[in-house]
Coordinates of C-alpha atoms in Angstrom, one line a residue:
Chain A
M1292 CA 131.8 81.5 76.7
K1293 CA 131.6 77.6 77.5
Y1294 CA 132.6 76.0 80.5
R1295 CA 131.8 72.5 81.6
L1296 CA 131.7 71.3 85.2
T1297 CA 131.7 67.6 86.3
L1298 CA 131.0 66.9 90.4
D1299 CA 130.9 63.5 91.9
Y1300 CA 130.4 64.3 95.8
T1301 CA 130.4 61.8 98.7
V1302 CA 128.0 62.6 100.8
P1303 CA 128.0 61.4 104.6
E1304 CA 124.7 60.4 106.1
G1305 CA 125.4 60.9 109.4
T1306 CA 122.9 59.8 111.9
L1307 CA 120.4 58.7 109.1
A1308 CA 123.0 56.2 108.4
P1309 CA 121.4 53.2 109.1
Y1310 CA 118.0 54.3 107.2
F1311 CA 120.0 54.7 104.4
D1312 CA 121.6 51.0 104.6
A1313 CA 117.9 49.9 105.2
L1314 CA 117.0 51.9 102.4
R1315 CA 119.5 50.3 99.7
Q1316 CA 118.2 47.0 100.9
G1317 CA 114.6 47.9 100.5
Q1318 CA 114.0 48.0 103.7
A1319 CA 112.2 50.6 105.6
L1320 CA 113.4 52.1 109.1
A1321 CA 112.0 54.8 110.5
A1322 CA 112.7 56.3 113.5
Q1323 CA 110.5 56.6 116.6
C1324 CA 110.4 58.9 119.6
T1325 CA 110.8 57.8 122.5
S1326 CA 108.6 60.4 124.3
C1327 CA 105.4 60.0 122.5
A1328 CA 105.7 57.2 120.1
A1329 CA 105.5 59.3 117.2
T1330 CA 107.0 57.3 114.5
S1331 CA 108.6 59.7 111.0
F1332 CA 109.5 57.9 107.7
P1333 CA 111.5 59.1 106.3
P1334 CA 112.8 59.5 109.5
R1335 CA 113.6 62.5 111.5
P1336 CA 116.4 63.0 114.4
I1337 CA 114.2 64.8 116.5
C1338 CA 110.6 64.3 116.4
G1339 CA 108.3 66.3 114.6
A1340 CA 105.3 66.2 117.1
C1341 CA 106.8 66.6 120.5
G1342 CA 110.4 67.8 119.5
G1343 CA 111.8 65.3 121.9
R1344 CA 115.1 64.4 121.0
E1345 CA 115.4 60.5 121.9
M1346 CA 114.3 58.1 118.6
N1347 CA 114.8 54.6 118.4
W1348 CA 114.7 52.8 114.5
R1349 CA 111.8 50.6 114.0
D1350 CA 110.9 48.5 111.5
L1351 CA 107.9 49.2 109.1
T1352 CA 106.7 46.4 106.4
G1353 CA 107.3 49.1 103.5
R1354 CA 103.8 48.8 102.0
A1355 CA 102.0 52.1 101.9
G1356 CA 98.8 53.7 100.2
V1357 CA 99.0 56.3 97.8
V1358 CA 97.0 59.2 99.0
R1359 CA 98.2 61.7 95.7
R1360 CA 99.4 60.8 92.5
T1361 CA 100.7 63.2 90.0
D1362 CA 102.3 62.0 86.6
T1363 CA 104.8 63.9 84.3
E1364 CA 106.7 63.2 81.2
N1365 CA 109.2 61.7 83.3
G1366 CA 107.7 59.5 85.6
A1367 CA 105.1 59.3 88.6
F1368 CA 105.5 60.6 92.1
A1369 CA 103.2 59.8 95.0
L1370 CA 102.2 61.3 98.4
V1371 CA 101.5 57.9 100.3
R1372 CA 101.4 57.0 103.8
F1373 CA 103.6 53.6 104.8
D1374 CA 102.1 51.5 107.5
G1375 CA 102.8 52.3 110.7
A1376 CA 103.8 55.8 110.0
D1377 CA 102.5 59.2 111.1
G1378 CA 102.9 61.4 108.4
L1379 CA 103.0 61.1 104.6
A1380 CA 106.4 60.3 102.2
T1381 CA 106.6 61.4 99.0
V1382 CA 107.6 58.9 96.8
A1383 CA 108.7 58.1 92.8
L1384 CA 106.9 55.8 91.6
A1385 CA 108.9 52.5 90.1
N1386 CA 106.3 51.2 88.0
P1387 CA 104.9 54.4 86.9
A1388 CA 102.8 52.6 84.1
E1389 CA 100.5 51.1 86.6
R1390 CA 97.9 52.5 88.4
Q1391 CA 97.5 50.7 92.0
A1392 CA 96.4 52.8 95.4
A1393 CA 99.1 50.7 97.3
G1394 CA 102.7 49.5 97.1
R1395 CA 105.8 48.4 98.6
L1396 CA 109.1 50.0 99.3
A1397 CA 111.5 49.8 96.6
V1398 CA 115.2 49.0 95.9
P1399 CA 116.5 52.3 94.8
P1400 CA 118.3 52.6 91.6
D1401 CA 121.9 53.2 91.0
A1402 CA 122.0 53.1 94.7
R1403 CA 120.1 56.3 95.3
P1404 CA 118.8 58.2 98.3
G1405 CA 115.0 58.6 97.7
L1406 CA 112.2 56.8 98.3
W1407 CA 110.3 54.4 95.3
L1408 CA 107.6 52.7 95.4
Q1409 CA 106.7 49.7 93.6
L1410 CA 102.7 49.5 92.7
E1411 CA 100.9 46.1 93.1
N1412 CA 97.8 44.6 94.7
E1413 CA 97.3 45.2 98.2
D1414 CA 96.3 41.5 98.6
D1415 CA 99.7 40.9 97.0
D1416 CA 102.7 39.2 99.6
H1417 CA 105.6 39.7 98.5
A1418 CA 107.1 39.6 102.2
Chain B
M644 CA 107.7 99.7 112.6
S645 CA 110.2 100.1 110.7
G646 CA 111.3 103.7 108.8
V647 CA 113.3 102.1 106.1
V648 CA 112.4 104.0 102.8
V649 CA 112.7 102.3 99.4
A650 CA 114.8 105.6 98.4
G651 CA 114.6 104.3 94.8
G652 CA 114.7 101.0 92.5
A653 CA 115.0 99.8 89.0
M654 CA 115.3 96.3 87.2
T655 CA 116.6 94.9 83.5
P656 CA 113.8 92.9 81.3
F657 CA 113.4 89.5 82.8
N658 CA 113.7 87.2 79.7
R659 CA 115.7 84.6 78.3
R660 CA 118.5 86.5 77.4
K661 CA 119.7 86.2 73.4
D662 CA 121.7 90.0 73.2
G663 CA 125.1 87.9 74.4
S664 CA 124.7 90.1 78.0
G665 CA 125.8 88.8 81.2
M666 CA 124.5 89.1 84.8
R667 CA 127.1 91.4 85.4
D668 CA 125.8 93.3 83.0
W669 CA 122.8 93.1 84.5
A670 CA 123.4 93.7 88.0
R671 CA 125.1 97.0 87.0
A672 CA 122.5 98.8 84.8
A673 CA 120.2 97.7 88.1
F674 CA 122.5 99.3 90.3
F675 CA 123.4 102.3 88.7
D676 CA 119.5 102.7 87.6
A677 CA 118.2 102.1 91.2
V678 CA 121.1 104.5 92.4
A679 CA 120.1 107.4 90.1
D680 CA 115.9 106.9 90.9
A681 CA 117.4 107.6 94.7
R682 CA 119.0 110.5 93.6
L683 CA 121.9 109.2 94.9
E684 CA 125.4 108.7 93.8
A685 CA 127.2 104.8 93.8
G686 CA 129.8 106.4 96.4
D687 CA 126.9 107.3 98.9
I688 CA 126.4 103.4 99.6
D689 CA 127.6 101.8 102.2
A690 CA 126.0 98.5 102.3
L691 CA 125.8 95.8 99.5
V692 CA 123.5 92.8 99.8
V693 CA 123.7 90.3 97.1
A694 CA 120.4 87.7 96.2
S695 CA 121.6 84.8 94.1
E696 CA 119.9 81.1 94.9
S697 CA 122.6 79.0 93.8
D698 CA 126.1 78.8 93.1
F699 CA 125.2 76.6 90.1
F700 CA 123.4 78.7 88.0
T701 CA 125.8 81.9 88.8
L702 CA 129.1 79.8 88.3
Q703 CA 130.1 82.3 90.7
L704 CA 131.2 81.5 94.4
N705 CA 130.9 84.5 96.9
P706 CA 129.3 86.6 94.6
A707 CA 128.6 89.9 97.1
A708 CA 132.5 90.5 96.7
L709 CA 132.4 89.9 92.7
I710 CA 129.3 92.4 92.5
A711 CA 130.4 94.9 94.6
D712 CA 133.6 94.6 92.7
E713 CA 131.8 95.3 89.7
L714 CA 129.5 98.1 90.7
G715 CA 133.1 100.2 92.2
L716 CA 131.9 99.6 95.3
F717 CA 134.9 99.1 98.3
G718 CA 135.3 99.2 101.6
I719 CA 131.5 99.1 101.8
A720 CA 129.6 96.1 104.2
A721 CA 128.6 93.1 101.2
Q722 CA 127.1 89.9 101.7
R723 CA 125.0 87.2 99.9
V724 CA 121.8 86.2 101.3
E725 CA 119.8 83.0 99.8
G726 CA 116.8 81.4 101.0
G727 CA 115.8 79.5 97.5
G728 CA 112.9 81.8 96.0
A729 CA 113.0 83.8 98.5
S730 CA 116.3 85.2 98.3
G731 CA 115.8 88.3 96.8
H732 CA 113.2 89.4 99.6
L733 CA 115.0 87.7 102.0
A734 CA 118.0 90.1 101.2
V735 CA 115.1 93.1 100.9
H736 CA 115.0 92.1 104.9
A737 CA 118.6 91.8 105.5
G738 CA 119.2 95.2 104.0
A739 CA 116.4 96.6 105.8
A740 CA 117.4 95.4 109.1
M741 CA 121.2 97.2 108.6
V742 CA 119.4 100.3 108.3
M743 CA 117.2 99.7 110.9
A744 CA 120.4 98.9 113.3
G745 CA 121.7 101.6 112.0
R746 CA 124.6 99.5 110.6
A747 CA 124.1 101.1 107.4
R748 CA 123.1 104.5 106.3
R749 CA 122.2 103.8 102.8
V750 CA 122.0 100.5 101.6
A751 CA 121.5 98.6 97.7
V752 CA 120.2 95.2 98.0
V753 CA 120.8 93.5 94.2
G754 CA 119.2 90.5 93.2
L755 CA 120.3 88.3 90.5
E756 CA 120.1 85.3 88.5
P757 CA 120.6 83.5 84.9
S758 CA 118.2 80.7 85.4
A759 CA 117.5 80.8 82.0
S760 CA 120.8 81.6 79.7
H761 CA 123.2 79.3 81.6
L762 CA 121.7 76.0 81.8
P763 CA 120.1 74.1 80.0
G764 CA 116.1 74.1 81.5
A765 CA 117.0 70.6 82.1
A766 CA 119.7 70.9 84.4
V767 CA 118.0 73.7 86.0
G768 CA 115.4 71.6 86.8
A769 CA 117.1 69.2 88.4
L770 CA 119.0 71.5 90.9
Y771 CA 115.6 73.1 91.3
G772 CA 114.5 69.5 92.7
L773 CA 117.3 69.7 95.0
S774 CA 115.7 72.7 96.5
F775 CA 113.4 70.3 99.0
D776 CA 115.1 67.6 101.1
A777 CA 117.8 66.5 98.8
W778 CA 117.8 63.0 100.5
T779 CA 114.5 62.0 100.0
D780 CA 113.1 64.6 97.6
G781 CA 115.6 65.7 94.8
M782 CA 117.4 62.0 94.4
T783 CA 114.2 60.5 92.9
G784 CA 114.0 62.8 90.0
I785 CA 111.0 64.6 91.2
D786 CA 110.8 68.3 90.3
S787 CA 109.7 71.5 91.8
T788 CA 106.1 71.0 89.5
S789 CA 105.6 67.6 90.9
L790 CA 105.6 68.9 94.6
Y791 CA 103.6 72.0 93.5
A792 CA 100.9 69.4 92.0
L793 CA 100.8 67.1 95.1
S794 CA 99.9 70.1 97.0
V795 CA 97.6 71.4 95.0
Q796 CA 95.8 68.5 94.9
A797 CA 95.0 68.8 98.2
F798 CA 94.2 72.4 98.0
M799 CA 91.7 71.8 95.0
E800 CA 90.2 68.8 96.9
E801 CA 89.8 70.9 100.3
T802 CA 88.3 74.6 98.5
G803 CA 87.0 73.4 95.6
A804 CA 89.3 75.2 93.7
G805 CA 89.5 74.1 90.3
Q806 CA 91.8 74.3 86.3
D807 CA 89.2 76.7 85.3
D808 CA 90.2 79.1 88.0
F809 CA 94.4 78.3 87.8
A810 CA 93.6 79.3 83.8
A811 CA 92.5 82.6 84.8
I812 CA 94.6 83.2 87.2
A813 CA 97.9 82.2 84.3
V814 CA 96.0 84.1 81.7
R815 CA 95.1 87.2 84.1
N816 CA 98.7 87.4 85.1
R817 CA 100.7 87.3 80.9
Q818 CA 97.6 90.0 80.3
N819 CA 98.9 92.1 83.6
A820 CA 102.2 91.6 82.3
R821 CA 101.3 93.0 78.4
A822 CA 101.4 96.3 80.5
N823 CA 104.9 96.0 81.5
P824 CA 107.9 96.3 79.4
N825 CA 110.0 94.0 81.2
A826 CA 108.0 91.1 81.4
H827 CA 108.9 88.2 80.1
L828 CA 105.9 86.2 79.1
P829 CA 103.4 89.1 77.8
L830 CA 100.9 87.2 76.2
D831 CA 97.5 87.5 74.7
I832 CA 96.1 83.8 75.6
A833 CA 92.4 83.0 76.7
A834 CA 91.7 80.1 79.0
A835 CA 91.5 77.4 75.8
D836 CA 95.4 78.4 75.9
V837 CA 95.7 77.2 79.0
A838 CA 94.2 74.4 78.3
A839 CA 95.1 73.2 75.5
S840 CA 99.3 73.3 76.5
P841 CA 100.8 70.4 77.5
V842 CA 100.3 68.4 80.8
I843 CA 103.2 69.0 83.2
A844 CA 102.1 67.6 86.0
Q845 CA 98.5 66.9 86.8
P846 CA 96.8 69.1 87.0
Y847 CA 99.4 71.8 86.2
R848 CA 100.3 72.3 82.6
R849 CA 103.0 74.0 80.6
L850 CA 101.1 77.7 80.6
D851 CA 100.4 77.2 84.2
C852 CA 103.6 77.4 85.0
S853 CA 105.8 80.1 85.9
P854 CA 108.9 80.6 83.1
L855 CA 113.1 80.2 83.8
S856 CA 114.2 83.6 83.3
D857 CA 117.7 86.0 83.5
G858 CA 117.7 89.1 84.9
A859 CA 118.1 91.7 88.0
A860 CA 116.5 94.3 90.3
C861 CA 118.0 96.5 92.4
V862 CA 116.3 98.2 95.6
I863 CA 118.3 101.2 97.4
L864 CA 117.2 101.2 101.3
A865 CA 117.6 104.1 103.7
G866 CA 116.1 105.9 106.7
A867 CA 114.7 109.2 106.0
A868 CA 117.8 111.1 107.4
G869 CA 120.5 109.0 104.9
L870 CA 118.3 110.7 101.8
P871 CA 118.8 114.0 100.6
D872 CA 114.9 115.3 101.0
G873 CA 113.8 113.0 103.6
G874 CA 112.6 110.2 101.0
A875 CA 109.6 112.4 100.5
G876 CA 106.9 110.7 98.5
R877 CA 108.9 107.6 98.5
A878 CA 107.2 104.4 100.0
R879 CA 108.7 102.9 103.1
I880 CA 108.9 99.2 104.2
A881 CA 106.5 99.4 107.2
G882 CA 106.5 95.6 108.3
M883 CA 108.0 92.6 107.4
G884 CA 107.4 88.5 108.6
V885 CA 109.2 85.8 107.9
A886 CA 108.4 81.9 108.7
N887 CA 109.3 78.1 107.3
D888 CA 107.3 75.2 107.5
R889 CA 108.2 71.7 107.3
V890 CA 110.6 70.9 103.8
R891 CA 108.6 68.0 103.0
L892 CA 105.5 68.4 102.0
G893 CA 103.7 65.1 103.4
E894 CA 104.9 66.0 107.1
R895 CA 103.0 69.1 107.3
A896 CA 98.7 69.0 108.4
R897 CA 97.6 70.1 105.8
P898 CA 100.3 69.5 102.6
G899 CA 97.7 72.0 100.2
R900 CA 98.1 74.8 102.5
F901 CA 100.8 77.7 102.9
E902 CA 100.3 78.0 106.7
A903 CA 103.7 79.5 107.4
K904 CA 102.8 82.5 105.1
G905 CA 100.0 83.0 108.0
V906 CA 102.5 83.1 110.4
A907 CA 104.7 85.7 108.4
M908 CA 102.0 87.8 107.7
R909 CA 100.8 88.1 111.5
R910 CA 104.1 89.2 111.8
A911 CA 104.3 91.8 109.3
L912 CA 100.8 93.3 109.7
A913 CA 101.6 93.8 113.9
E914 CA 104.8 95.1 112.6
A915 CA 103.2 97.8 110.3
G916 CA 100.2 98.3 113.0
A917 CA 98.1 97.2 109.6
T918 CA 95.2 94.8 109.5
A919 CA 95.1 92.5 106.2
A920 CA 91.9 94.2 104.8
E921 CA 93.9 97.5 104.6
I922 CA 96.4 95.9 102.0
G923 CA 95.0 97.6 99.2
L924 CA 97.3 95.7 96.3
A925 CA 100.0 92.5 96.2
E926 CA 102.6 91.0 94.5
I927 CA 102.2 87.5 95.2
Y928 CA 104.6 84.1 94.9
D929 CA 102.6 82.9 91.4
S930 CA 105.6 80.2 90.7
Y931 CA 102.1 78.2 89.6
S932 CA 98.9 79.3 88.8
G933 CA 97.4 77.6 91.7
A934 CA 99.9 78.3 94.1
Q935 CA 98.4 82.3 93.8
L936 CA 95.1 80.8 95.4
Q937 CA 97.2 78.9 98.0
A938 CA 99.3 82.2 98.7
L939 CA 96.2 84.5 99.3
D940 CA 94.6 81.8 101.4
G941 CA 97.5 81.4 103.5
L942 CA 98.2 84.9 103.5
G943 CA 94.7 85.4 105.3
L944 CA 93.7 87.5 102.3
A945 CA 90.1 86.1 101.7
G946 CA 88.1 84.1 103.8
D947 CA 87.3 82.2 100.9
V948 CA 90.1 82.6 98.2
V949 CA 88.0 80.3 95.6
G950 CA 85.4 82.4 96.1
A951 CA 87.2 85.9 96.0
E952 CA 89.0 85.0 92.7
R953 CA 85.8 84.1 91.2
E954 CA 84.1 87.5 91.8
G955 CA 87.5 89.0 90.3
V956 CA 88.0 90.9 93.9
F957 CA 91.9 90.1 92.2
A958 CA 91.6 91.5 88.9
A959 CA 93.2 94.8 88.4
D960 CA 89.7 96.6 88.9
G961 CA 88.7 94.1 92.0
A962 CA 89.2 95.4 95.7
L963 CA 92.3 93.6 96.0
P964 CA 94.3 93.5 92.5
V965 CA 97.2 91.2 92.5
N966 CA 100.4 90.6 90.7
L967 CA 99.4 93.6 88.5
S968 CA 103.5 93.2 87.4
G969 CA 102.4 89.9 85.8
G970 CA 104.0 87.9 88.8
L971 CA 106.2 85.1 88.1
L972 CA 103.9 84.1 85.6
G973 CA 104.1 87.0 83.2
Q974 CA 106.9 88.9 84.3
G975 CA 109.5 86.1 85.0
A976 CA 111.3 84.2 87.2
P977 CA 115.0 84.9 88.1
V978 CA 115.0 84.0 91.0
G979 CA 117.9 85.9 93.5
A980 CA 116.0 88.9 91.3
T981 CA 112.2 88.3 91.9
G982 CA 111.5 89.5 95.4
V983 CA 113.3 92.5 94.9
A984 CA 111.5 93.1 91.9
Q985 CA 108.0 92.6 94.0
V986 CA 109.0 95.0 96.4
L987 CA 109.9 97.5 93.9
A988 CA 106.6 97.1 92.5
C989 CA 104.6 97.9 95.5
A990 CA 106.7 100.6 96.6
L991 CA 106.3 102.0 92.5
Q992 CA 102.6 101.5 93.2
L993 CA 102.1 103.5 95.9
E994 CA 103.9 106.2 94.5
G995 CA 101.9 106.5 91.9
R996 CA 104.8 105.6 89.5
Y997 CA 104.7 102.3 88.5
F998 CA 106.1 101.3 84.9
G999 CA 103.1 98.4 83.9
R1000 CA 99.5 98.5 84.3
R1001 CA 99.1 101.1 87.6
V1002 CA 96.4 100.5 90.5
A1003 CA 93.6 102.5 89.7
T1004 CA 94.1 104.7 93.0
P1005 CA 97.6 103.9 95.0
P1006 CA 96.3 102.4 98.3
R1007 CA 98.2 102.9 102.2
Y1008 CA 99.9 99.4 101.9
A1009 CA 100.9 97.2 99.5
L1010 CA 102.0 93.8 100.2
A1011 CA 104.6 91.4 98.6
D1012 CA 104.8 88.0 99.2
T1013 CA 107.5 85.5 98.6
H1014 CA 108.5 81.9 98.8
G1015 CA 111.2 79.2 98.6
G1016 CA 110.3 75.5 98.7
V1017 CA 106.5 74.8 98.4
A1018 CA 106.0 77.7 100.6
T1019 CA 108.6 76.3 103.1
L1020 CA 110.4 79.3 103.5
N1021 CA 108.2 82.6 103.6
A1022 CA 108.9 86.3 103.1
V1023 CA 106.6 89.0 103.4
S1024 CA 107.0 93.0 103.5
I1025 CA 103.8 95.5 103.9
L1026 CA 105.1 98.8 102.6
E1027 CA 103.5 101.4 103.2
A1028 CA 103.0 104.9 101.0
A1029 CA 104.4 108.4 101.9
R1030 CA 102.1 110.9 103.6

């Protein structure tokens, strides 16, 4: 049998709505724990370091260094460290043909959630 | 210590079905063969646990009710268990817990998944991308192979593991699968074939990756008192452990290490009253060749897992044979069925009646290890031979 299912989701973003709003502008909005100051990006509603439940929003520069990357037929992905964040984040590389070791958060294509990084030279300044 | 006996079990071949059969057929075949293997009748079953990873794959919500009906089981306790790649193994744990709690006497655990035949591979890959944090990972288009690749790069850097080690595993598991009539990829390949296969996500090549498979597996769990002969000769589940890790790889202190497996392992060992050194056989979740080494490392089955790999410890004739079934790389991976089949393989090995490559001398303990995500949700069972 053949059956075609087309789904069109609308997903409320809840407490992370400010993060996604910023992301759609290409801006990095992190969560900072009011108890231990750990900064998570992408943000966590509960601190990953101390379990604190009070978080403040904190703007990051959006710049990140590439720690690891892997290239596939359909693009490239990387573990990166955003300046000011305590952990690493997984990103899709917006310009996978480039090989620079740093980049800046990019506006997601088609307003999708998720993190895209535009690779650029570390001394480039587009701020 | 659990007193749950694996009274019997069966599985269908794992492969890409081209014979027109469907998941309902596979579930029936596995179930009735398992009941017969347990020397029971279908009417003896008073609870059913169904494992299936995704309704997107099966196109069937509420699959436990459907499968119970398909099996002709009515008026029984039925439930579905899901935990990504660990779904089948978690279903075994759920069934065992029902027996241990006295909520059921004989539980059928049926794992199934039409991972290969229902949807195009690209669609399955896109859905698998939602197995991680869908909001931050999946919607970028990142796939499972890429996340595993990023993780194993860290493992390689920390341990000195190399692509040659991964190729040796990819070859060995496929060679083991050649003795398994139910295996998806019983390939006679060499390391050069792995190196020549296309890169999927560095460092992984196609032959480093497990396939998408169709199939079903079933085990019958019971207390000894629920079996006609007290379960004589059948293995039992001596210990179980589950532990999760952070979903987002970048938030882990050591993204290359499967540390939550160690937590699950310690819980299982404590329940079994056993030590890691007593494990004489293992079925490991080798979704990727390197993941097998990462899993063995996380489980604490070798102090220097790379050195042990190179010394042949995990070969069929080694001190700790791993994935004699072929593992996911060789036997295949119909997700909901995978963990059930791993537990079944361990039980049959301990009983000396495994249908594939057998361990030379059945040990006292065997270990089954399964996970969902990149070792995000980890399930471990330790099975003990009848004494």
